[in-house]
PDB file of C-alpha atoms and ligand atoms in Angstrom:
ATOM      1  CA  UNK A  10     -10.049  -6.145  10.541  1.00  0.00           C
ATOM      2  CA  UNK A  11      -9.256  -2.223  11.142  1.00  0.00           C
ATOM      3  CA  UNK A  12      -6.041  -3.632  12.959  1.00  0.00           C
ATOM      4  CA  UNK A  13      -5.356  -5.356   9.745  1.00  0.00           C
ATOM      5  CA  UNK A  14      -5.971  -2.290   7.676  1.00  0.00           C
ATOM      6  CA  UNK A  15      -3.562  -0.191   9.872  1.00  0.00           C
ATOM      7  CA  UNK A  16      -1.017  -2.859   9.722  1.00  0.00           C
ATOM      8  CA  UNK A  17      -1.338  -2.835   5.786  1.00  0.00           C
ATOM      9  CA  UNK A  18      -1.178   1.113   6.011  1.00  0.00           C
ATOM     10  CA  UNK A  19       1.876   1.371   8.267  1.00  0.00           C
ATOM     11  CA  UNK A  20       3.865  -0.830   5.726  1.00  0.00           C
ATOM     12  CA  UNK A  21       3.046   1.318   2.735  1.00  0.00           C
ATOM     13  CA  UNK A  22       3.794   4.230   4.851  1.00  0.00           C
ATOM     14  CA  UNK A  23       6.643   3.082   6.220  1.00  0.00           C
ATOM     15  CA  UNK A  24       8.354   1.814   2.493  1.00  0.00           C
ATOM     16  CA  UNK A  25       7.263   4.466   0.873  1.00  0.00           C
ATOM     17  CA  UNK A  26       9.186   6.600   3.359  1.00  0.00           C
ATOM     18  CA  UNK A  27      11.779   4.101   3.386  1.00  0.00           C
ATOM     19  CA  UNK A  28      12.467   2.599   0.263  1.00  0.00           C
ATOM     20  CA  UNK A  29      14.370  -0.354   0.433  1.00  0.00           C
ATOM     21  CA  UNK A  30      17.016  -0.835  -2.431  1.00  0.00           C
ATOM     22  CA  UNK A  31      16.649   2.907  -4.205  1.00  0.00           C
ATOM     23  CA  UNK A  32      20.113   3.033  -5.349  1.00  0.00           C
ATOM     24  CA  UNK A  33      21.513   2.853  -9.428  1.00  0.00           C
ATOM     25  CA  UNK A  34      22.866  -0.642  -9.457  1.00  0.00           C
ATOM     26  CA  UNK A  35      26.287  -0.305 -10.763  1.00  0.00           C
ATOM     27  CA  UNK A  36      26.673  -3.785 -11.636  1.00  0.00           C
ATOM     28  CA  UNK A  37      23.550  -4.087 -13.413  1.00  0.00           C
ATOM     29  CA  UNK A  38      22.882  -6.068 -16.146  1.00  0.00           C
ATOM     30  CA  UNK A  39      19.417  -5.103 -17.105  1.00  0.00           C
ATOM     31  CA  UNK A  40      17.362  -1.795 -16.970  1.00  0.00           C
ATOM     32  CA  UNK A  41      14.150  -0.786 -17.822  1.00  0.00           C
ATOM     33  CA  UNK A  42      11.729   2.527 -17.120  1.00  0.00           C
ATOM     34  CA  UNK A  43       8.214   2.748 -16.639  1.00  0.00           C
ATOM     35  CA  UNK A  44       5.849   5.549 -16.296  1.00  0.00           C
ATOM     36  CA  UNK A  45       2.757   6.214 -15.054  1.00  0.00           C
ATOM     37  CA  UNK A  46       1.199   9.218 -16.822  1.00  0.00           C
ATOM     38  CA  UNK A  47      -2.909   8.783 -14.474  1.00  0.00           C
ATOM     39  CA  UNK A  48      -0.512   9.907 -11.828  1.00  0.00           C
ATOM     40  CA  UNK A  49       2.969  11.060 -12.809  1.00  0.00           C
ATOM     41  CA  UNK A  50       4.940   7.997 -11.381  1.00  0.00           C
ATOM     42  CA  UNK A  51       8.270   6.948 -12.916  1.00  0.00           C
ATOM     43  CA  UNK A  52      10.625   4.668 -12.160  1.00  0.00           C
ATOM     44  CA  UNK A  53      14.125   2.919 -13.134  1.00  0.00           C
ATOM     45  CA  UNK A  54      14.344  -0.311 -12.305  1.00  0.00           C
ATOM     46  CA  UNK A  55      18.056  -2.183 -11.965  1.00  0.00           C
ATOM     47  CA  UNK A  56      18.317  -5.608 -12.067  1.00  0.00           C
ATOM     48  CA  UNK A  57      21.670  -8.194 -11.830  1.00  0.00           C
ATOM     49  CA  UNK A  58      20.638 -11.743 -12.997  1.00  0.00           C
ATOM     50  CA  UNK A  59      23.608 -13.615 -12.566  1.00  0.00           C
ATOM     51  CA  UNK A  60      22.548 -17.475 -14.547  1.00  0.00           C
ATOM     52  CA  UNK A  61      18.642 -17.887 -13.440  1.00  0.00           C
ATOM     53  CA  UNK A  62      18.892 -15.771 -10.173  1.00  0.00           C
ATOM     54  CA  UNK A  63      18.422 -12.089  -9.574  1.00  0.00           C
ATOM     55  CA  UNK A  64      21.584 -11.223  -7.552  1.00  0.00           C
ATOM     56  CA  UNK A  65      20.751  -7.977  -6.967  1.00  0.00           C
ATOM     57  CA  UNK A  66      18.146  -5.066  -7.725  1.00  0.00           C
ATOM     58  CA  UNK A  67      17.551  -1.275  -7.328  1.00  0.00           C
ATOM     59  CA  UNK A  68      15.408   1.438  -8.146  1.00  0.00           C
ATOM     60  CA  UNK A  69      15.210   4.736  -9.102  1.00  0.00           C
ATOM     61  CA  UNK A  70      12.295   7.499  -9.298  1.00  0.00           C
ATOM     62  CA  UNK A  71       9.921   9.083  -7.876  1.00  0.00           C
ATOM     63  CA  UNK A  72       6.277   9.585  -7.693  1.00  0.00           C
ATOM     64  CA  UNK A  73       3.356   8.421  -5.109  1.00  0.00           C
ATOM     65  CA  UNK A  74       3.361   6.865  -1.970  1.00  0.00           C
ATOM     66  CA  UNK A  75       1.762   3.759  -3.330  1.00  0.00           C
ATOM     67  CA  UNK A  76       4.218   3.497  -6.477  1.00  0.00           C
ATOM     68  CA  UNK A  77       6.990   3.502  -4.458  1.00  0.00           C
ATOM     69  CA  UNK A  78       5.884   1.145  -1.346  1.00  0.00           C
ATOM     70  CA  UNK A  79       5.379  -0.851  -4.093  1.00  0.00           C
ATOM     71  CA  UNK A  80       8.243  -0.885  -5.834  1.00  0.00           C
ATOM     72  CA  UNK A  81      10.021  -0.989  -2.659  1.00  0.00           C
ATOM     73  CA  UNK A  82       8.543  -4.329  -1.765  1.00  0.00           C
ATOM     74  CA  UNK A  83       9.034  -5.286  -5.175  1.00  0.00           C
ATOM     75  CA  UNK A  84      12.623  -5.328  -5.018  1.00  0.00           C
ATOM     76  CA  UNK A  85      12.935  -6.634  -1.361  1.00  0.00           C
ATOM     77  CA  UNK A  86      10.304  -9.561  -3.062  1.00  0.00           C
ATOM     78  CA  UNK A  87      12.839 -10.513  -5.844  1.00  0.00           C
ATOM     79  CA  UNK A  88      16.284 -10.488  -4.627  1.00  0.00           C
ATOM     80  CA  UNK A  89      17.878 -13.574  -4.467  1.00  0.00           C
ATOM     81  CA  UNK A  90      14.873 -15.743  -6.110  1.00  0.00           C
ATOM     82  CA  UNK A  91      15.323 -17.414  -9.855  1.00  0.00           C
ATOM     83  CA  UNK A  92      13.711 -16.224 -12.372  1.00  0.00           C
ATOM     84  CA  UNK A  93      11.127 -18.759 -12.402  1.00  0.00           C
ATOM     85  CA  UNK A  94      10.337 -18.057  -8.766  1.00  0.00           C
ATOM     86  CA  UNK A  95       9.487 -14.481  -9.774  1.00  0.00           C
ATOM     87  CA  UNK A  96       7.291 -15.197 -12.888  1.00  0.00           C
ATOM     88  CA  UNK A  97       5.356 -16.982 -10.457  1.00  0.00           C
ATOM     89  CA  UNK A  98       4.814 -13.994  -7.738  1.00  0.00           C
ATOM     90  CA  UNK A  99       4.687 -12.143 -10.536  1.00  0.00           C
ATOM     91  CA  UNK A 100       1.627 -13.298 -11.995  1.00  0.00           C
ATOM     92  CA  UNK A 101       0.150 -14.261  -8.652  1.00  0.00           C
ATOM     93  CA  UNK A 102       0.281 -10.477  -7.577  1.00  0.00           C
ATOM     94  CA  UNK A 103      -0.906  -9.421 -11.001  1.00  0.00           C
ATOM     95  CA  UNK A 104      -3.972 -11.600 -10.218  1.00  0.00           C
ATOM     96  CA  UNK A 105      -4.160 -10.440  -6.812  1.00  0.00           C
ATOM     97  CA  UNK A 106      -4.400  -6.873  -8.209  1.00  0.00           C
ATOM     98  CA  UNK A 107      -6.269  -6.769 -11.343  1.00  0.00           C
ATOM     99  CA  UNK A 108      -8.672  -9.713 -10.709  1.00  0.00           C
ATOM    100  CA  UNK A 109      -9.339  -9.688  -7.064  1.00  0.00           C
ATOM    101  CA  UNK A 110      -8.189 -12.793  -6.449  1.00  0.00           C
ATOM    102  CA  UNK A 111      -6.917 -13.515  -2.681  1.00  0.00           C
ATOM    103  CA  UNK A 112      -3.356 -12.856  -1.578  1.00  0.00           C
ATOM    104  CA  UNK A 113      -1.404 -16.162  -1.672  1.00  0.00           C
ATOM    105  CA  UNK A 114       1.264 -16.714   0.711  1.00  0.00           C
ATOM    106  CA  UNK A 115       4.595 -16.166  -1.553  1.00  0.00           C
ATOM    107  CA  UNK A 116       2.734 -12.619  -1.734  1.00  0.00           C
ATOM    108  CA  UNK A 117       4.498 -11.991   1.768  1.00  0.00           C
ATOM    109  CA  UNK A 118       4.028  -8.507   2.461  1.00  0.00           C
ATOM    110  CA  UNK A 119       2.935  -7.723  -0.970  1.00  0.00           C
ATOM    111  CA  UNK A 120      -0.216  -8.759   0.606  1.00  0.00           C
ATOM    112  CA  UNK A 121      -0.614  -5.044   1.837  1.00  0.00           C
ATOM    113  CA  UNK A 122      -1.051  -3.858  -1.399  1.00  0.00           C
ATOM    114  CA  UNK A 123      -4.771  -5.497  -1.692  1.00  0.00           C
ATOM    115  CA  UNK A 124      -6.370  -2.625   0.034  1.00  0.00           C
ATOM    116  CA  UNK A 125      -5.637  -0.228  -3.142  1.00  0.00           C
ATOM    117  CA  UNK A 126      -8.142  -2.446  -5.205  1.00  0.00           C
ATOM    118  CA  UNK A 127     -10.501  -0.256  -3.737  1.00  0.00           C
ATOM    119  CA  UNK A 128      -9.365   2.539  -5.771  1.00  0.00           C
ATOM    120  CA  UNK A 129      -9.060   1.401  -9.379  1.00  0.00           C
ATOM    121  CA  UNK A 130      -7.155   4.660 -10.393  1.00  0.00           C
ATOM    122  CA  UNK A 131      -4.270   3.801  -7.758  1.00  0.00           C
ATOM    123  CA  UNK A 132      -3.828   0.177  -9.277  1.00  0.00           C
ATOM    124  CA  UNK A 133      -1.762   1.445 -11.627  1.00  0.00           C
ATOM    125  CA  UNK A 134       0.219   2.840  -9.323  1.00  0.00           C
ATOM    126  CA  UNK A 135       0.720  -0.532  -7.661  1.00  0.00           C
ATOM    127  CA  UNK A 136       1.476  -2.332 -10.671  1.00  0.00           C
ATOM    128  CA  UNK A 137       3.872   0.400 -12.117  1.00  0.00           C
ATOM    129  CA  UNK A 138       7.159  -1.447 -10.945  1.00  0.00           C
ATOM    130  CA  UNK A 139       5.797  -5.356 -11.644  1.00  0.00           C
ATOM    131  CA  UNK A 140       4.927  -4.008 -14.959  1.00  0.00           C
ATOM    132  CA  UNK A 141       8.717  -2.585 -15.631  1.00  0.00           C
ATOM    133  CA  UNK A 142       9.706  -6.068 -13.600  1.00  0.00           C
ATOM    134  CA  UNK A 143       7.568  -8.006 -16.640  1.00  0.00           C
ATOM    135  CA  UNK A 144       9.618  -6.157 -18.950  1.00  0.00           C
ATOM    136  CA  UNK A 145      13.379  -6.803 -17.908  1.00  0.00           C
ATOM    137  CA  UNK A 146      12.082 -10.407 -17.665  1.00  0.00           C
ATOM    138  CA  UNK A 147      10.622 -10.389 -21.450  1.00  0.00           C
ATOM    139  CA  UNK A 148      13.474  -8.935 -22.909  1.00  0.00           C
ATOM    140  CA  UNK A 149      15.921 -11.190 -20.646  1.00  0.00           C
ATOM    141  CA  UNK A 150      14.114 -14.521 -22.232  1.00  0.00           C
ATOM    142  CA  UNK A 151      14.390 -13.032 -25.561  1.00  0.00           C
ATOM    143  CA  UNK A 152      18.554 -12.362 -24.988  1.00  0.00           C
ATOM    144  CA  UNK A 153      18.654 -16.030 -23.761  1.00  0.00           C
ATOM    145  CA  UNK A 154      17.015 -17.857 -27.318  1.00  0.00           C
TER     146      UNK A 154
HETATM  147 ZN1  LIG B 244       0.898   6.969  -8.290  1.00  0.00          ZN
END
């Protein structure tokens, strides 16, 4: 289990280090910003949805080592799924995070983020970029009616 644990901090480490995708997405054709004022986190997220699929993504900011890993895995998470495939790990990590429910297996790595449960301030954190993710999706459905 402490393996585990290491595992799960190595990845956070390591994205949060390394975020994957932190670039402004010239071609993007949605944008949204989220902040996190419990800790100071903010973030631009980029998206291209080309028909029902996110083509690309990116994402700008800066703030905690958990808000970024996060975001990070966020946008390695989405690229190249449809939109419906999102909504669904969308709500499944939302779940995972705010109601303690176990980590499902389209979670992938996302599954890491569990272990910040544990500190309720830090979920926000977590949930900074799937919130700003929710968002882009909203107002997409809304451009589409
Ligand atoms: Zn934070």
């Amino acid at each position: 289990m402490s393996e585990l644990r290491e595992l799960y901090q190595e990845l956070i480490l390591d994205h949060s280090k390394k975020p994957r995708n932190f670039r402004v997405l010239e071609k993007a054709t949605h944008k949204s910003e989220g902040y996190n004022p419990l800790c100071g986190d903010r973030i631009t997220v980029y998206l291209q949805i080309e028909g029902d699929t996110i083509r690309d993504v990116g994402f700008q900011g800066s703030g905690c080592a958990i808000s970024k890993a996060s975001t990070s895995m966020m946008t390695e998470c989405v690229k190249g799924k449809t939109l419906a495939e999102v909504q669904d790990v969308l709500r499944q990590f939302k779940v995972m995070m705010l109601e303690g429910a176990d980590p499902t297996p389209a979670l992938g790595d996302l599954e890491a983020l569990q272990g910040v449960r544990k500190f309720p301030v830090r979920v926000k954190c977590a949930t900074l970029a799937w919130n700003v993710l929710e968002d882009i999706l909203e107002s997409n459905s809304r451009g589409v009616r």
